[in-house]
Amino acid sequence: MIWLSYHHENMNYIWNLPTKVLFGEGMLNELHNEEMPGRKALIVISNGKSVKNNGWIDEVVDELNQAGVESVVYDNISPNPTEPEIMDGVTCARENEVDFIVGLGGGSVLDAATIIAAVAPQKDGGRVWDYIQSGTGGRRSLEEKSLPYVEITTTAGTGSEVDRWGVVTNPDTHEKIGFKGDYAFLAIVDPRLMLTVPPTLTAYQGFDALFHSIEGYISNARTAPAQMVEIAAIGNIAQYLPVAVKDGDNMDAREKIAFANTLSGYSMELGSCTSEHALEHALSGNHPELPHGAGLIMISLAYFKHFIDKHVCDDRFMEMAIAFGARQIKGPYDFLQALERLMRECGVADLKMSDYGISAAEFPRLVKEARETMGGLFECDPMPLSDEEAEAIYLASYK
């Protein structure tokens, strides 16, 4: 039995998750039955080949055609999307005078679609970075309402289909920062689109979703409904991610991971991540070849051990250990054992920062960047984390 620690916590919350979600195998083929917010759409996809080679782009174009919608494709979003790439998408949306945006891809593409939809209708001539609210961002307000947009996810990693956030990197400053847009009016989570994701990427993405929920569960910004979705997400990923990694054609496992991923998106809206995400964004912002999920895996054991050593929320770590499937819980360190066991089962326990060109000499600067760009996440930690402690987490994770 999982028990939730509501004692001595603020039970106030706002539940406003307006995105309509079509979830399940074959749901992509229901798109044409939905009411569309216009007659011309910009479809945003990655600069890779998978969406085209697997035929998903053709299916989406056909679905839109059946709904009487003309479409234009923008296909230049990279795994760590940059401000110039997203700005080119904004320009494409404006020049083609589209009525709405369709994001088709993984978390990076969905993030980009969120930001393009928000910036395209602005009339002040601003660039994406002008609306970033931290770091070197211009801190401008979005005056015009976002274009409507649809999110169709082909991976299970970020929950971006149901939250308002996108992440964008400034290639000049290496800052990787969250951008707050609006909610998609429609999301399609069809695990059929995830069957071809390779094992390693399946693992990285699954752990990204997992850490959204683990961080949310220990966050001081968590709410009662956030706990509810987070513990369900953690349990599903712990049980089914090793299956999906070992057997990518297992539809049941893919569906369970997709469900956990969407729940982790709700976690972002009902609560918050913690500084683990800020610390990772500094890593992959400076080393774009590092997959976000891989970076999170690298620092996670040292990161969570820090808070366990402080005994700041032992009950939460024990509750998560039970969700992982651990038996005969003795204390919060059982959580670390369960997390490490899951990494080994998924073949990602031995990732090395040095393989991505990261050196320990960078850590003081990276800690500073993490706090400057995403300082709000540090405020959500279960107890304050100093720069020295954050640097120690990097150092303990380095190999």
XYZ file of C-alpha atoms in Angstrom:
399
model
C 0.000 0.000 0.000
C 1.227 3.508 -0.866
C 0.455 6.202 1.665
C 0.681 9.922 0.847
C 2.201 12.409 3.267
C -0.404 15.123 3.436
C 0.294 15.985 7.080
C 1.607 19.512 7.751
C 1.327 20.377 4.061
C -0.634 23.053 2.287
C -3.593 21.353 0.610
C -4.446 24.356 -1.588
C -4.118 23.774 -5.320
C -5.439 24.907 -8.695
C -6.371 22.183 -11.179
C -6.461 23.769 -14.622
C -5.294 21.263 -17.231
C -7.393 22.170 -20.262
C -5.662 20.093 -22.953
C -7.927 17.448 -24.437
C -5.957 14.186 -24.610
C -6.615 11.339 -27.038
C -4.698 8.452 -25.469
C -4.134 4.939 -26.776
C -3.121 2.789 -29.717
C -4.529 4.110 -32.998
C -5.635 7.479 -31.608
C -3.675 9.382 -34.264
C -6.333 8.236 -36.725
C -8.983 10.108 -34.733
C -7.378 13.496 -35.447
C -9.627 14.223 -38.443
C -12.724 13.877 -36.245
C -11.638 16.738 -33.974
C -12.808 20.303 -34.494
C -9.924 22.312 -35.941
C -9.224 25.971 -35.051
C -8.551 26.991 -38.648
C -7.876 25.837 -42.172
C -4.081 26.063 -42.392
C -1.515 24.469 -40.078
C 2.259 24.516 -39.668
C 3.515 21.016 -38.823
C 6.725 21.206 -36.784
C 9.031 18.165 -36.910
C 12.681 17.411 -36.161
C 15.628 17.604 -38.545
C 15.970 13.810 -38.259
C 14.522 11.105 -40.476
C 12.366 8.941 -38.210
C 9.047 10.813 -38.498
C 9.339 10.784 -42.288
C 10.705 7.239 -42.620
C 8.069 5.767 -40.294
C 5.269 7.451 -42.241
C 3.938 9.481 -39.302
C 4.189 12.782 -41.157
C 2.166 11.336 -44.053
C -0.512 10.116 -41.627
C -0.781 13.539 -39.992
C -0.994 15.363 -43.322
C -3.689 12.921 -44.422
C -5.633 13.369 -41.176
C -5.496 17.146 -41.570
C -6.585 16.857 -45.208
C -9.599 14.805 -44.128
C -10.450 17.604 -41.709
C -10.204 20.173 -44.514
C -6.900 21.614 -43.283
C -4.011 22.612 -45.556
C -0.534 22.118 -44.051
C 3.048 23.363 -44.361
C 5.993 21.465 -42.823
C 8.884 23.021 -40.867
C 11.547 20.335 -40.338
C 14.558 21.877 -38.633
C 14.306 21.223 -34.884
C 17.346 19.571 -33.266
C 17.410 17.372 -30.119
C 18.359 20.422 -28.000
C 16.388 23.109 -29.883
C 18.088 26.479 -30.254
C 16.613 29.958 -30.370
C 17.529 30.479 -34.082
C 15.854 27.169 -35.073
C 12.666 28.069 -33.226
C 12.765 31.615 -34.555
C 12.953 30.227 -38.116
C 9.795 28.260 -37.263
C 8.133 31.475 -36.056
C 9.054 33.155 -39.350
C 7.693 30.179 -41.291
C 4.400 30.356 -39.381
C 4.082 34.101 -40.027
C 5.012 33.985 -43.721
C 2.554 31.161 -44.389
C -0.165 32.865 -42.313
C -1.099 29.647 -40.561
C -4.049 29.427 -38.169
C -2.518 26.874 -35.804
C 0.559 24.739 -35.110
C 0.952 20.950 -34.986
C 3.975 19.553 -33.143
C 4.856 15.998 -34.257
C 7.832 14.431 -32.509
C 9.623 14.043 -29.212
C 9.902 16.500 -26.366
C 12.185 18.881 -28.229
C 9.742 19.224 -31.115
C 6.765 19.624 -28.794
C 8.650 22.281 -26.825
C 9.469 24.085 -30.061
C 5.834 23.940 -31.207
C 4.722 25.445 -27.877
C 7.158 28.341 -28.258
C 6.429 28.918 -31.968
C 2.712 29.059 -31.204
C 3.335 31.633 -28.462
C 5.730 33.915 -30.347
C 4.281 33.830 -33.887
C 1.270 36.094 -33.168
C 3.280 38.737 -31.258
C 3.249 42.088 -33.044
C 6.200 43.783 -31.335
C 8.796 42.195 -33.607
C 10.469 40.381 -30.723
C 12.589 37.271 -30.971
C 12.093 34.200 -28.818
C 14.839 35.242 -26.392
C 13.153 38.599 -25.788
C 10.358 36.746 -23.940
C 12.670 34.622 -21.743
C 12.197 35.636 -18.111
C 15.623 34.731 -16.635
C 19.329 34.768 -17.461
C 20.072 37.067 -20.411
C 16.432 36.921 -21.570
C 14.665 40.165 -22.470
C 11.851 39.567 -19.931
C 9.203 40.954 -22.297
C 5.588 39.985 -21.785
C 3.598 38.102 -24.402
C 0.931 40.628 -25.386
C -0.982 38.533 -27.934
C -2.708 35.229 -27.244
C -0.836 32.126 -28.415
C -1.879 30.424 -31.623
C -3.812 27.210 -30.917
C -1.647 24.132 -31.233
C -1.798 20.336 -31.295
C 0.888 18.123 -29.731
C 1.417 14.612 -31.140
C 4.161 12.848 -29.210
C 6.341 10.143 -30.762
C 8.367 9.520 -27.579
C 7.715 9.095 -23.856
C 10.035 11.452 -22.046
C 8.903 14.955 -21.211
C 5.118 15.118 -20.852
C 5.331 18.247 -23.013
C 2.030 17.423 -24.672
C 0.066 18.538 -21.590
C 2.155 21.307 -20.018
C 2.750 24.941 -20.987
C 6.531 24.829 -21.008
C 9.131 24.631 -23.738
C 12.907 24.539 -23.309
C 15.187 26.522 -25.613
C 18.976 26.969 -25.790
C 20.779 30.200 -26.670
C 23.776 28.961 -28.712
C 25.713 32.189 -28.051
C 25.535 32.000 -24.253
C 24.855 28.232 -23.843
C 21.872 29.059 -21.617
C 19.140 26.406 -21.653
C 15.989 27.911 -20.189
C 12.281 27.180 -19.856
C 9.779 29.282 -21.826
C 6.224 29.508 -20.525
C 3.640 29.445 -23.317
C 0.023 28.310 -23.320
C -1.604 24.876 -23.215
C -2.179 22.832 -26.367
C -5.868 22.542 -27.173
C -5.346 18.912 -28.205
C -2.754 16.223 -27.474
C -2.493 12.798 -29.089
C -0.573 10.079 -27.249
C -0.523 7.054 -29.535
C 2.041 4.471 -28.325
C 2.079 2.981 -31.823
C 4.279 5.954 -32.781
C 6.811 4.950 -30.104
C 7.442 1.357 -31.223
C 10.461 2.310 -33.328
C 12.305 4.335 -30.661
C 15.693 2.582 -30.136
C 16.406 0.961 -26.738
C 18.914 3.539 -25.502
C 16.663 6.480 -26.348
C 13.705 4.650 -24.814
C 15.718 4.455 -21.579
C 16.879 8.094 -21.649
C 13.371 9.348 -22.316
C 11.786 7.096 -19.711
C 14.211 8.305 -17.060
C 13.485 11.935 -17.985
C 9.794 11.316 -17.293
C 10.719 9.445 -14.114
C 12.812 12.317 -12.769
C 10.035 14.824 -13.466
C 7.901 12.842 -11.056
C 10.623 12.011 -8.501
C 11.698 15.648 -8.304
C 8.082 16.725 -8.068
C 7.474 14.246 -5.245
C 10.219 15.732 -3.038
C 9.642 19.337 -4.145
C 8.436 21.858 -1.602
C 6.056 23.115 -4.301
C 4.198 19.822 -4.574
C 0.470 19.549 -4.137
C -1.838 16.678 -3.217
C -2.918 16.004 -6.828
C 0.715 16.240 -7.952
C 1.624 13.477 -5.491
C -1.168 11.365 -6.895
C 0.033 11.493 -10.508
C 3.727 11.314 -9.573
C 3.486 8.113 -7.539
C 1.483 6.481 -10.358
C 4.055 7.583 -12.936
C 6.947 6.280 -10.824
C 5.278 2.894 -10.368
C 4.517 2.469 -14.069
C 8.027 3.437 -15.193
C 9.740 1.232 -12.614
C 7.721 -1.783 -13.741
C 7.522 -1.285 -17.489
C 10.586 0.696 -18.652
C 12.926 -2.337 -18.527
C 10.376 -4.250 -20.627
C 10.111 -1.459 -23.218
C 13.910 -1.165 -23.402
C 14.391 -4.916 -23.922
C 11.369 -5.438 -26.213
C 10.473 -2.281 -28.110
C 7.561 -4.020 -29.832
C 5.779 -4.706 -26.549
C 2.701 -2.511 -26.951
C 1.560 -2.984 -23.375
C 4.893 -1.694 -22.004
C 4.953 1.185 -24.495
C 1.428 2.181 -23.500
C 2.236 2.090 -19.758
C 5.354 4.249 -20.265
C 3.400 6.664 -22.455
C 0.789 6.947 -19.704
C 3.481 7.614 -17.088
C 5.005 10.229 -19.376
C 1.734 12.127 -19.703
C 1.253 11.939 -15.940
C 4.717 13.463 -15.521
C 3.568 16.337 -17.702
C 0.674 16.887 -15.300
C 3.224 16.807 -12.467
C 4.942 19.826 -14.026
C 1.699 21.781 -13.909
C 0.436 20.628 -10.508
C 3.831 20.957 -8.816
C 7.404 21.577 -9.959
C 10.719 19.953 -10.709
C 13.700 20.745 -8.480
C 17.272 21.878 -9.098
C 18.264 18.523 -10.630
C 16.747 19.765 -13.872
C 18.542 23.121 -13.593
C 21.873 21.371 -13.022
C 21.319 19.104 -16.026
C 20.279 21.972 -18.310
C 23.640 23.595 -17.589
C 25.355 20.371 -18.697
C 23.449 19.848 -21.957
C 23.236 23.592 -22.651
C 27.028 23.642 -22.847
C 27.289 20.169 -24.415
C 24.298 19.874 -26.799
C 25.298 16.352 -27.860
C 24.429 15.159 -24.341
C 20.838 13.823 -24.284
C 18.860 15.469 -21.489
C 17.754 12.127 -20.029
C 21.347 10.849 -20.007
C 22.512 13.941 -18.135
C 19.796 13.466 -15.524
C 20.763 9.810 -15.073
C 24.418 10.785 -14.550
C 23.773 13.176 -11.663
C 20.689 11.569 -10.104
C 22.190 9.171 -7.547
C 24.475 11.812 -6.022
C 21.724 14.402 -6.223
C 19.086 12.402 -4.350
C 21.679 10.979 -1.923
C 22.442 14.552 -0.870
C 18.877 15.093 0.335
C 18.620 11.609 1.838
C 21.824 12.230 3.815
C 20.150 15.362 5.206
C 17.033 13.321 6.146
C 14.886 16.188 4.922
C 12.017 14.040 3.596
C 12.715 10.389 4.465
C 9.040 9.422 4.239
C 8.789 10.556 0.624
C 11.840 8.557 -0.434
C 10.478 5.464 1.313
C 7.090 5.898 -0.381
C 8.851 6.096 -3.758
C 10.931 3.002 -2.952
C 7.673 1.101 -2.406
C 6.366 2.438 -5.741
C 9.568 1.078 -7.330
C 8.572 -2.339 -6.027
C 11.011 -2.536 -3.122
C 9.974 -4.816 -0.265
C 10.751 -4.686 3.468
C 11.686 -1.020 3.443
C 14.295 -0.184 6.073
C 14.808 3.497 5.272
C 15.230 6.168 2.577
C 18.439 4.644 1.207
C 16.302 1.814 -0.191
C 15.164 4.386 -2.768
C 18.736 4.793 -4.063
C 19.144 1.031 -4.360
C 15.880 0.772 -6.302
C 16.879 3.638 -8.616
C 20.298 2.155 -9.316
C 18.749 -1.261 -9.951
C 16.417 0.272 -12.547
C 19.392 1.931 -14.258
C 21.161 -1.430 -14.480
C 18.039 -3.154 -15.817
C 17.832 -0.504 -18.547
C 21.565 -0.565 -19.359
C 22.291 3.054 -18.406
C 24.122 2.686 -15.074
C 27.610 3.386 -16.434
C 27.220 6.644 -18.378
C 30.259 8.935 -18.249
C 30.311 12.727 -18.448
C 33.825 12.507 -19.896
C 32.434 10.677 -22.934
C 30.605 13.916 -23.815
C 33.629 16.179 -23.401
C 32.592 17.427 -19.965
C 35.459 18.227 -17.592
C 35.363 18.713 -13.818
C 36.962 22.136 -14.273
C 33.640 23.382 -15.693
C 31.593 22.617 -12.584
C 31.882 25.946 -10.701
C 30.776 27.807 -13.837
C 27.985 25.321 -14.569
C 26.573 25.673 -11.047
C 26.545 29.455 -11.491
C 24.798 29.132 -14.869
C 22.239 26.697 -13.473
C 21.258 29.160 -10.762
C 21.223 32.182 -13.085
C 19.109 30.532 -15.771
C 16.731 28.348 -13.730
C 17.052 29.658 -10.179
C 13.353 29.126 -9.562
C 13.889 25.357 -9.480
C 16.424 25.716 -6.654
C 13.684 27.434 -4.666
C 11.598 24.243 -5.027
C 14.235 22.007 -3.411
C 13.134 20.345 -0.151
C 15.894 22.339 1.563
C 18.319 24.999 0.275
C 21.182 23.722 -1.896
C 24.384 25.812 -1.785
C 26.716 26.310 -4.742
C 29.344 24.220 -2.937
C 26.873 21.376 -2.419
C 25.741 21.524 -6.056
C 29.367 21.387 -7.202
C 29.941 18.400 -4.894
C 26.998 16.619 -6.582
C 28.614 17.167 -10.003
C 31.970 15.929 -8.685
C 30.446 12.829 -7.091
C 28.760 12.050 -10.420
C 31.838 12.548 -12.568
C 33.512 9.680 -14.353
